[in-house]
XYZ file of C-alpha atoms in Angstrom:
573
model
C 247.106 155.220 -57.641
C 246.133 151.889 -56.719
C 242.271 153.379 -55.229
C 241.458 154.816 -58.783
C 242.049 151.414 -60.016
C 240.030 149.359 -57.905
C 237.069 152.099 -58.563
C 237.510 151.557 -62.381
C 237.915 148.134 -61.826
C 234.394 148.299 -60.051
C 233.024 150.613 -62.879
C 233.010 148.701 -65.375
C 230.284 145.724 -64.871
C 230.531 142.675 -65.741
C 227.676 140.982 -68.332
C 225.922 137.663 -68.328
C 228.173 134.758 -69.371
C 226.140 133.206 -72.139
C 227.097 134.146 -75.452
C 223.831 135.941 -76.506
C 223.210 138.668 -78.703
C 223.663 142.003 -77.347
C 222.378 145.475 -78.969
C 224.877 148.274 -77.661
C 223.542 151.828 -77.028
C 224.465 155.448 -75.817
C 221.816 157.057 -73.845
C 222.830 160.602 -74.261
C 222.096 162.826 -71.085
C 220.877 166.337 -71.256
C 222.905 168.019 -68.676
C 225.241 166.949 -65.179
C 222.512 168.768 -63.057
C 221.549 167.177 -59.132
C 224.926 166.886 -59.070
C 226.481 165.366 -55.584
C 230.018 166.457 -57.337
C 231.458 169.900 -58.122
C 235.505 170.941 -59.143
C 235.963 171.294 -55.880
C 235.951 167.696 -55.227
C 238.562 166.651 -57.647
C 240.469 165.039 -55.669
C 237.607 162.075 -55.277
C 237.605 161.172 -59.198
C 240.952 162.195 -60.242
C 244.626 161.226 -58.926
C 247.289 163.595 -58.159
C 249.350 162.887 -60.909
C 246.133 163.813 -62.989
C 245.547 167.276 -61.015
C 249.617 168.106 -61.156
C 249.906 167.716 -65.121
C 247.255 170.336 -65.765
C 248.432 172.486 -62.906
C 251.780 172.468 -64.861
C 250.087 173.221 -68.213
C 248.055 175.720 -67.091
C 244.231 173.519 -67.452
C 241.666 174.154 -65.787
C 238.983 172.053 -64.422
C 235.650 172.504 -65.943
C 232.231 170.517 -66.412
C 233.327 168.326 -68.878
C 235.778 166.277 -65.897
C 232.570 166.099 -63.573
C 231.194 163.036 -63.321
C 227.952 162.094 -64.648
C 224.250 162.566 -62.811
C 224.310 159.482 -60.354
C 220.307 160.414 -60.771
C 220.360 160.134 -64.217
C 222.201 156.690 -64.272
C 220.040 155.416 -60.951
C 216.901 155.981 -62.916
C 218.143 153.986 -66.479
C 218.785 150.979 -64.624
C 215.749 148.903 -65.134
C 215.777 145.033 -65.754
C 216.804 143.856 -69.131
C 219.518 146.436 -69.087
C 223.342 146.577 -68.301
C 224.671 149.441 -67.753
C 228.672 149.001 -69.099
C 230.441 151.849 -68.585
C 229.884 155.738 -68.427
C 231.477 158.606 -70.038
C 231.909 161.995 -68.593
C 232.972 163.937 -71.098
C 230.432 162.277 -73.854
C 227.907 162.944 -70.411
C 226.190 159.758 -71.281
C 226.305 155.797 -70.468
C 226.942 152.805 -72.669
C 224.384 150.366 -72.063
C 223.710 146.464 -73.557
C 220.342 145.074 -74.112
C 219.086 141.932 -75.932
C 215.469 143.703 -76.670
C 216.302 146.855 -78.512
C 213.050 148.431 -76.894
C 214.237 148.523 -73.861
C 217.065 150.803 -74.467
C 214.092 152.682 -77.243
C 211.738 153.724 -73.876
C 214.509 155.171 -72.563
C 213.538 158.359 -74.838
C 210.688 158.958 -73.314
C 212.870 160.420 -69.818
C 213.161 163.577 -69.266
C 216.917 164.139 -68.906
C 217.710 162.134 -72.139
C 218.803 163.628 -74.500
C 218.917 160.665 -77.322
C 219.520 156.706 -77.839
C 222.511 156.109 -80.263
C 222.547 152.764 -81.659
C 226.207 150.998 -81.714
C 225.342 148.184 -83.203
C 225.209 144.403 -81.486
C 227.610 141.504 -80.345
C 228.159 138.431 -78.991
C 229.334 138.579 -75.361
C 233.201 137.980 -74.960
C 235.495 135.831 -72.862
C 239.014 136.664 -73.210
C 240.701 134.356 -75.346
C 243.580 131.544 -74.183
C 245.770 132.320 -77.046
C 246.864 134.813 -79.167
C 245.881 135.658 -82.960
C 248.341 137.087 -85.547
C 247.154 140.472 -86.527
C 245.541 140.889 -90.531
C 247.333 142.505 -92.495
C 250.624 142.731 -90.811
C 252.568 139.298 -90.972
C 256.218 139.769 -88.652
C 258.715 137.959 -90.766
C 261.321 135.948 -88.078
C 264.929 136.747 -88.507
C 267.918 135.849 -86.517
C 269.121 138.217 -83.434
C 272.722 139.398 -82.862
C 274.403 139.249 -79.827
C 274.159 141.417 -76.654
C 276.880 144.674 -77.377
C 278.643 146.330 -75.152
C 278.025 149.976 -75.200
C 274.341 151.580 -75.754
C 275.711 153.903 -78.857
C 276.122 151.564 -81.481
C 274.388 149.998 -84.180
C 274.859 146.776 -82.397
C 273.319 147.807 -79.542
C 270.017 148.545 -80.939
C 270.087 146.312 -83.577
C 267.490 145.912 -86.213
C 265.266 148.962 -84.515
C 268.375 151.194 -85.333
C 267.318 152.498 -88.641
C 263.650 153.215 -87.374
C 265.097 155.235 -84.278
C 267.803 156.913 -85.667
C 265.888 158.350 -89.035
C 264.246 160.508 -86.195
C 267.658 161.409 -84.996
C 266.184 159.523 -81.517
C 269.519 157.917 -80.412
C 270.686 161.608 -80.012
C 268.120 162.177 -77.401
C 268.971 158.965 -75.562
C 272.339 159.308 -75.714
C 271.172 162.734 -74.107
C 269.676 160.923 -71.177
C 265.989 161.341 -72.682
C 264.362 157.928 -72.626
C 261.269 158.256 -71.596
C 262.084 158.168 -67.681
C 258.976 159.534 -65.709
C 256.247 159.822 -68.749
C 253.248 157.584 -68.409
C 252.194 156.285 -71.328
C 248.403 155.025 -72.389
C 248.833 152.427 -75.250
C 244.785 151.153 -76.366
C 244.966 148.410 -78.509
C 243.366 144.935 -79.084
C 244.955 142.682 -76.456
C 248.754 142.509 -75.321
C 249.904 138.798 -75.941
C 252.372 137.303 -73.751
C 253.520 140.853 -72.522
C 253.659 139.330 -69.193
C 255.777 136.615 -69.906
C 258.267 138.002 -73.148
C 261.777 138.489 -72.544
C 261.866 141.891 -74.615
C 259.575 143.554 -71.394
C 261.294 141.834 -68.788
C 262.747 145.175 -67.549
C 259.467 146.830 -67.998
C 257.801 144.435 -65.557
C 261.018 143.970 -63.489
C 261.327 147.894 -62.567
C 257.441 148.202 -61.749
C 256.936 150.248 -65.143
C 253.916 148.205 -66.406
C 251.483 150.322 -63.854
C 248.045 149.015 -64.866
C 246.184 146.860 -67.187
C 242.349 147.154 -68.211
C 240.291 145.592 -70.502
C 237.010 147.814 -71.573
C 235.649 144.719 -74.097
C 235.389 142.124 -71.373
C 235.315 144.398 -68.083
C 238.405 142.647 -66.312
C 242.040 143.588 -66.301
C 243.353 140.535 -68.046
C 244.861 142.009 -71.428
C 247.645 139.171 -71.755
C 245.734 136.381 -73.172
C 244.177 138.008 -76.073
C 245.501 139.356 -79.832
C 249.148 140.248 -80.501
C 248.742 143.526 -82.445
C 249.307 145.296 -78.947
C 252.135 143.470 -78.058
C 253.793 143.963 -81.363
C 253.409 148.178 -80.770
C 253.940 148.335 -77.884
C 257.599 146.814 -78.368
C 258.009 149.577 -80.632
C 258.288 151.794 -77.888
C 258.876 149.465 -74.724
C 261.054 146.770 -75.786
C 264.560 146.881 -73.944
C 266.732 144.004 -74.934
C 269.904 145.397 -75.930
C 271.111 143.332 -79.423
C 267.929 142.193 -80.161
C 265.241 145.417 -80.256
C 265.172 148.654 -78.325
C 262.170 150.878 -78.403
C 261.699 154.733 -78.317
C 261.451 155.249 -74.861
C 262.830 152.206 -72.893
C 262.324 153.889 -69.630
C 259.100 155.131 -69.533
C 255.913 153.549 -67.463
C 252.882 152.454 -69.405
C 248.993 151.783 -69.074
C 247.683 148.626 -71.144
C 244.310 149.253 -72.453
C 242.486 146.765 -74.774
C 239.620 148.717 -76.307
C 238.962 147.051 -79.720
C 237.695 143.268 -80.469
C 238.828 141.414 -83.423
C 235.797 139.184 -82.870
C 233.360 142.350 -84.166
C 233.549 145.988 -85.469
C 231.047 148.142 -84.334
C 230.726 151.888 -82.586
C 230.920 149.937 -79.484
C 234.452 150.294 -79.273
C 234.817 154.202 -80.451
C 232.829 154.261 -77.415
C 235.570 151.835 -75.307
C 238.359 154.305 -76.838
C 236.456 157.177 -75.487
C 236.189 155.191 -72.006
C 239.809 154.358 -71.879
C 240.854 157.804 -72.760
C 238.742 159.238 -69.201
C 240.390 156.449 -67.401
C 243.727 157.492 -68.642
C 243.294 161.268 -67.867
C 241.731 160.155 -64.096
C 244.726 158.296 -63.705
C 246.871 160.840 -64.910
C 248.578 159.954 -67.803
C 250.340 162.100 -70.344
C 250.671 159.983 -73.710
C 248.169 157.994 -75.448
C 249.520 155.862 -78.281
C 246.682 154.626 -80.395
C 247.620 152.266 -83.515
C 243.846 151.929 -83.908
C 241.648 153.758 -86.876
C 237.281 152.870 -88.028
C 235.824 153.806 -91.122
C 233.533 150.383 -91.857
C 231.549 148.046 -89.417
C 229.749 144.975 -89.505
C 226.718 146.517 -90.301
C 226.727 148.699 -92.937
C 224.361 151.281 -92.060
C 226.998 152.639 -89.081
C 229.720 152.915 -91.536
C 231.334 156.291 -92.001
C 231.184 158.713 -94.574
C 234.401 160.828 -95.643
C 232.086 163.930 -94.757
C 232.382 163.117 -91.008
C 236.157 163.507 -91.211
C 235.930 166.761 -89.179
C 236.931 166.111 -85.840
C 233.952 166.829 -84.120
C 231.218 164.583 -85.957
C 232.445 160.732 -84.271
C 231.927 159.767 -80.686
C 235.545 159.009 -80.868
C 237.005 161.820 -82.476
C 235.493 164.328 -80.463
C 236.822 162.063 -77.339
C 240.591 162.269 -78.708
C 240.082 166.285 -79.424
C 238.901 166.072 -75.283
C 241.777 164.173 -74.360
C 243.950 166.849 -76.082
C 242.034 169.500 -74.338
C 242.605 167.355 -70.879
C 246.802 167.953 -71.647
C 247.284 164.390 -72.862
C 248.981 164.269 -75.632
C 247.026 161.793 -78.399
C 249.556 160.216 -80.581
C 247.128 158.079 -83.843
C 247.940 156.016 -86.750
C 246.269 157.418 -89.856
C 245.732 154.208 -90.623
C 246.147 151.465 -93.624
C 243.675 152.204 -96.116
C 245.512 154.414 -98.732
C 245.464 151.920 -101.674
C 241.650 150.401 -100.667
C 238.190 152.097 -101.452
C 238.379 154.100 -98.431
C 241.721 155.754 -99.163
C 241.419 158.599 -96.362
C 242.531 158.426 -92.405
C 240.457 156.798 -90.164
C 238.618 157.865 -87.313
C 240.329 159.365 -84.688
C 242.845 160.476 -87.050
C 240.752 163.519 -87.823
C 240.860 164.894 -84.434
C 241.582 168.518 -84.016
C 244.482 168.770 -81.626
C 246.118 165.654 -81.772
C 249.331 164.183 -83.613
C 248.343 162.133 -86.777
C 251.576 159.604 -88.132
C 251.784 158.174 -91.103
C 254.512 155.959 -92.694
C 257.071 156.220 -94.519
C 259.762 153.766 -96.308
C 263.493 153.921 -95.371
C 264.132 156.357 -98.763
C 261.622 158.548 -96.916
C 258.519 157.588 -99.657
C 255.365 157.010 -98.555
C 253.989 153.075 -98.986
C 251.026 152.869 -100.818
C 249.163 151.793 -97.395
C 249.548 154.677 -95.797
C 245.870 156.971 -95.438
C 246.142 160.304 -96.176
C 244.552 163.463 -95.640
C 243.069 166.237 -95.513
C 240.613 166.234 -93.186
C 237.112 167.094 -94.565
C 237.398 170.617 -93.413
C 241.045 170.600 -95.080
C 243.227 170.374 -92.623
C 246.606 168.749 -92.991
C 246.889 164.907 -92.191
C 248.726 163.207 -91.124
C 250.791 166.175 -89.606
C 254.186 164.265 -89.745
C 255.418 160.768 -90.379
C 257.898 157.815 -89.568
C 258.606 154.238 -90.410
C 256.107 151.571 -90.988
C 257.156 149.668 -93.769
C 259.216 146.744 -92.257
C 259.606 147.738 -89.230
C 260.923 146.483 -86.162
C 258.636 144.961 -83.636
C 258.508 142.493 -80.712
C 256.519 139.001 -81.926
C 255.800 136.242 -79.589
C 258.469 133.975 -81.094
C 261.260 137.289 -80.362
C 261.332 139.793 -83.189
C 260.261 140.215 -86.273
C 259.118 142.899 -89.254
C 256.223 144.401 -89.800
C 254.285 147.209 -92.683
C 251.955 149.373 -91.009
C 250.877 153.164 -89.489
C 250.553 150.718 -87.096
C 253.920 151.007 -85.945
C 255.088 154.106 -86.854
C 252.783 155.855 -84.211
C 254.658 154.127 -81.615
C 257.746 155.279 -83.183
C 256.888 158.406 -82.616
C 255.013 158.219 -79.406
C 257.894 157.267 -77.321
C 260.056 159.975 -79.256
C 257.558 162.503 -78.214
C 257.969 160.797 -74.456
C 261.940 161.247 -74.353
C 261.141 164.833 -76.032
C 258.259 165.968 -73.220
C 260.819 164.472 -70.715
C 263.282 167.378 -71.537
C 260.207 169.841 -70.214
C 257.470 169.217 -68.643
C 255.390 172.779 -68.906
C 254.882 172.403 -72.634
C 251.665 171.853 -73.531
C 250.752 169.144 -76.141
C 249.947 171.649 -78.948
C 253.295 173.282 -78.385
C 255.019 169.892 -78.969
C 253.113 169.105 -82.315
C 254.286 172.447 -83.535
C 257.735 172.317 -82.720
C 257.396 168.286 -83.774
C 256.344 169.458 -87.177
C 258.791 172.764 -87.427
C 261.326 169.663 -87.507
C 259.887 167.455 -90.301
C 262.084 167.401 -93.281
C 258.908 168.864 -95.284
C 258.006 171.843 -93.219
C 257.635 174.485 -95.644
C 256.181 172.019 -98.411
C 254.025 170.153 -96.026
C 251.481 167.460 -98.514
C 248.303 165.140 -97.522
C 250.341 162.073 -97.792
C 253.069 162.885 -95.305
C 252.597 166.072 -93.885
C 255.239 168.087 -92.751
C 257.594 164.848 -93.374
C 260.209 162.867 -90.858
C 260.507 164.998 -87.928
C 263.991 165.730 -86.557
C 263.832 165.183 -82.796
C 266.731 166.234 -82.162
C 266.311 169.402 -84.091
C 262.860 169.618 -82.086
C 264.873 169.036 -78.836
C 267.322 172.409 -80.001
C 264.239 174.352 -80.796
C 263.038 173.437 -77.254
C 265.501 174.714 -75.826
C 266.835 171.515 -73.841
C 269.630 170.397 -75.620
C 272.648 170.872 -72.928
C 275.431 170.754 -76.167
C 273.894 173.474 -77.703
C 275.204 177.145 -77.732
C 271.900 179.298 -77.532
C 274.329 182.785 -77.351
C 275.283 182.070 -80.671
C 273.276 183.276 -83.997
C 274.212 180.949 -86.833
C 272.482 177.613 -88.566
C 271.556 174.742 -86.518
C 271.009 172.837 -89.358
C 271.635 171.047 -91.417
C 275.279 171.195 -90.044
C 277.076 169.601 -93.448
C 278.539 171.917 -95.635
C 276.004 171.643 -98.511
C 272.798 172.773 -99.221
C 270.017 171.090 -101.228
C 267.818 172.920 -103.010
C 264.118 172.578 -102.321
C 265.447 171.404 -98.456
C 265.512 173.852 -95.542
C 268.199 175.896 -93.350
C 266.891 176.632 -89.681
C 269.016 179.347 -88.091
C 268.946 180.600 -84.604
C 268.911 184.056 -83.472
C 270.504 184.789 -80.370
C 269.324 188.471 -79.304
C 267.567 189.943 -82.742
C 263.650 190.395 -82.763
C 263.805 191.594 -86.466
C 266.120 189.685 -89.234
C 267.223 190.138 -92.324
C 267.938 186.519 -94.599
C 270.092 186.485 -97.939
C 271.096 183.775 -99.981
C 273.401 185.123 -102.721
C 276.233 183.791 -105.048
C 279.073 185.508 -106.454
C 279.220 185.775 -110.273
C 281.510 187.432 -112.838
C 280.791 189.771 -116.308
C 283.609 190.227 -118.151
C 285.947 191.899 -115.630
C 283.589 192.760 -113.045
C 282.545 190.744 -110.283
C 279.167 191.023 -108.646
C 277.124 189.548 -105.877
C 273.692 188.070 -107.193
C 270.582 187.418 -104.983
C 269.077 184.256 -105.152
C 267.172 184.466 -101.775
C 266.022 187.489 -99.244
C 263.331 187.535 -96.343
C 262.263 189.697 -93.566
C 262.297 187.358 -90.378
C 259.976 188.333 -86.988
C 261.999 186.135 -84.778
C 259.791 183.862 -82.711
C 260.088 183.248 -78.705
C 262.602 180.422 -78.887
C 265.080 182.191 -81.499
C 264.614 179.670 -84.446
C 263.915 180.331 -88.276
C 263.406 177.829 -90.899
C 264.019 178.633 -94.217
C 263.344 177.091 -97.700
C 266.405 176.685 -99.732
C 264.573 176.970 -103.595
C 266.797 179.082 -105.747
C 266.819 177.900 -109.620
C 270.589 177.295 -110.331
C 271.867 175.717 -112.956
C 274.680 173.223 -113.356
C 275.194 170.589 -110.371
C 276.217 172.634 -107.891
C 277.429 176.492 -106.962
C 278.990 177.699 -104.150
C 276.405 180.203 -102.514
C 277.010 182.559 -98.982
C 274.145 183.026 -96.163
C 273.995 185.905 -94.419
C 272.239 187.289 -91.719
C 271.835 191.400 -90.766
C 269.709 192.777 -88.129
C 266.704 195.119 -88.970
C 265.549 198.107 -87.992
C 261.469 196.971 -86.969
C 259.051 197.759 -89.699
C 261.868 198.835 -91.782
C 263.661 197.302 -94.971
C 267.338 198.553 -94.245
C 270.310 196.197 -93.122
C 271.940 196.561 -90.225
C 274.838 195.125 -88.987
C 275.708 191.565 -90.090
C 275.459 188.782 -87.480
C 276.958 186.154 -89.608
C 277.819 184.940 -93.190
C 279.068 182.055 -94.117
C 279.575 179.899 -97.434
C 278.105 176.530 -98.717
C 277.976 174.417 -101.460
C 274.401 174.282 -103.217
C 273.624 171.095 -105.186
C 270.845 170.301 -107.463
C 268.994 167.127 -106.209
């Protein structure tokens, strides 16, 4: 891997030293014509590791992963003009200039297509110490001692309740921690990560394979803001008795994308950029606890109307990175009680998993963005905790509120889940991610379909070694009661057509009689499961209801013979 470093090393250029004013543009190219590249020669601009995760998903190679016209970007380069980075799948380079008509002639060339103005800068240095990040304060507290055994509360210490509300220490305790997933993490700088004892093991066992940084064009990403540092803890972190992230054994790619100095399109543009380097390199995860709506100048901000997935520069490059077989894991960001209100941008993407937050009674803080998209789509799709949450500071630990840190939550989850098997495909994970979320069959704007259950998700997959799959009956929840409004998910062992009944034995007079409260048809699905809503009216506190399960005859409305019945208390929340 070490070659497709040094090339993107050499990529990206660096920029005079004097802190002028620069006016950021994308010259947008018409085609990938004059080519010296085809698919054929993969192997030259992608690593193996790159090329063997879309073998295994089934994704092909197509014009999008061809480089850009070498041509096109020979004949931009004129003097006055810096050519920063290019984008293959945008087909088009970033450029600086401090005359804005020298980026405007540009137009006048054949194979471009347009100039996009990003807006302008002061050229950055990286910075010799770290700043706290706005808006989300870690509060110190005291650690515990090191524990003895990796299952207990002890052992993971104040990230416990953040982990285990996803059912998470279930997978590890499964073996699923991340082990073998690379994971992308674009941020604004990674403070002390080098140095903190909370990623000792991470640096210690080789897992920290790269570092780049897109604002400055070097690879130093330790010396600059803290926001990284803090998520990537979240899902890093191993220091037993202290903090423990989601997946503690998986590799990771440090990419600072995002300035605090400046907002601008610039750096939907660096996001974009990171993203191809990611793919080339062949990663699987990108965790991105970033989100724009508003810039420094006003005239680029965005409108809600653009929340389509396909309008931004940096939207359509997380719905490409989707389409790539990486799996794009986004805050919806912190907006929910400001003007704005709505997810940022990526967090509109089509294809990718959306998280917002959630308190530890499951409510939604009034922080958290919400949906829908602007062509109505549900975000975020599911959710996790960011409201004093667990993170890694620079003085040890701390808490922290933000979607900020719930996406990493959730990003290593979906690493120790993907570990299980690696043919799915990232759109097969977000569904069976959001078949698990406590409100699947109610899903809202605010939290989609809810907490998801990864353990649940891991049953569903079909990976979790203590579970019986020749067995029809309920998977969960496993308690004998039943709330009403929650969910049952059942799986079928052999049955393509199902019959569902909820019913509850009553009394008249002498005679006693079976009453319906629920009945469904069920097409079983590939992997066996069914989810159903529990919403019978009922009154009193509780009754004592029975499920039951009969096969059925396909197209038909006649039971068969009963798989299984069983009886459970149902409660009134």
């Amino acid at each position: 891997m070490s070659k497709f470093i040094a090339a993107f090393a050499l990529i990206i250029l660096s920029l005079p030293s004097f802190a002028q004013t620069e006016h950021h543009f994308f010259v947008q190219f018409h085609d990938k014509l004059l080519n010296y590249l085809d698919l054929d020669d993969a192997r030259s601009f992608m690593s193996e590791k790159s090329l063997k995760r879309r073998e295994i998903q089934g994704v092909k190679l197509d014009s999008i992963d061809l480089p850009i016209t070498k041509a096109y970007l020979d004949n931009i380069i004129e003097p006055g003009i810096e050519i920063r980075f290019v984008s293959k799948w945008l087909n088009g380079a970033v450029i600086s200039v401090q005359d804005k008509e020298y980026a405007y002639k540009l137009k006048v060339k054949f194979f471009v297509d347009e100039v996009v103005y990003l807006g302008h800068s002061k050229k950055e240095k990286s910075s010799t110490s770290g700043t706290k990040s706005e808006g989300e304060k870690p509060i110190d507290y005291n650690n515990q001692d090191t524990p003895s055994t990796d299952e207990s509360k002890e052992y993971y210490s104040t990230s416990y309740e953040q982990i285990q509300m996803l059912s998470g220490i279930e997978l590890h305790r499964a073996g699923l921690k991340g082990e073998g997933m690379l994971v992308a993490v674009f941020d604004a700088g990674f403070y002390r990560v080098d140095e903190l004892s909370a990623f000792k093991a991470l640096r210690d066992e080789n897992r920290l394979v790269a570092t780049f940084d897109i604002v400055t064009g070097d690879q130093n990403v330790f010396e600059d803001n803290d926001h990284g540092m803090n998520v990537l803890g979240v899902m890093a972190a191993n220091a037993p008795g202290k903090i423990m992230g989601t997946a503690p054994e998986a590799s990771y790619v440090l990419f600072r994308t995002e300035s605090k100095r400046f907002e601008s399109l610039l750096e939907e543009l660096n996001w974009v950029r990171a993203a191809e380097m990611a793919d080339s390199m062949g990663v699987d995860i990108i965790n991105s606890s970033l989100g724009y709506n508003t810039f420094d100048e006003k005239r680029l901000d965005h409108v809600h109307s653009e929340l389509d997935g396909k309008t931004t520069y940096i939207s359509r490059g997380a719905h490409m990175a989707s389409t790539r077989g990486m799996l794009v894991v986004n805050a919806s960001g912190n907006d929910g009680n400001k003007s704005w209100h709505k997810i940022n941008f990526p967090a509109d993407a089509n294809g990718i998993l959306t998280v917002g937050a959630v308190d530890l009674n499951l409510n939604p803080p009034a922080f958290s963005s919400y949906g829908p998209t602007a062509d109505y789509r549900i975000k975020p799709e599911i959710s996790a905790l960011g409201y004093q949450a667990s993170i890694t500071t620079s003085y040890g630990t701390g808490k922290a509120n933000g979607t900020s840190f719930s996406c990493p939550i959730v990003a290593g989850m979906m690493a120790c889940l993907w570990q299980s098997d690696r043919s799915k495909t990232p759109s097969e994970l977000i569904s069976i991610i959001s078949r698990s979320g406590h409100l699947f069959h109610n899903p809202d704007n605010v939290l989609g379909y809810g907490v998801p259950d990864f353990y649940k998700a891991l049953t569903i997959l079909g990976r979790n070694k203590d579970f019986d799959y020749s067995k029809t009956g309920p998977i969960y929840p496993i308690e004998d009661t039943l709330v009403v409004g929650s969910q049952i998910d059942i799986h079928i062992a052999s049955d393509s057509f199902v019959y569902y009944e909820l019913t509850q034995n009553k009394r008249f007079i002498f005679f006693k009689y079976r009453s319906q409260l629920i009945a469904k048809n069920f097409t079983v699905p590939a992997d066996g499961f069914i989810s159903c809503q529990i919403n019978p009216k009922i009154k009193g506190k509780s009754k004592k209801v029975e499920i039951s399960l009969f096969q059925l005859e396909k197209g038909g409305k006649k039971k068969g013979d009963l798989l299984f019945s069983e009886s459970r208390i149902l409660i009134n929340p």
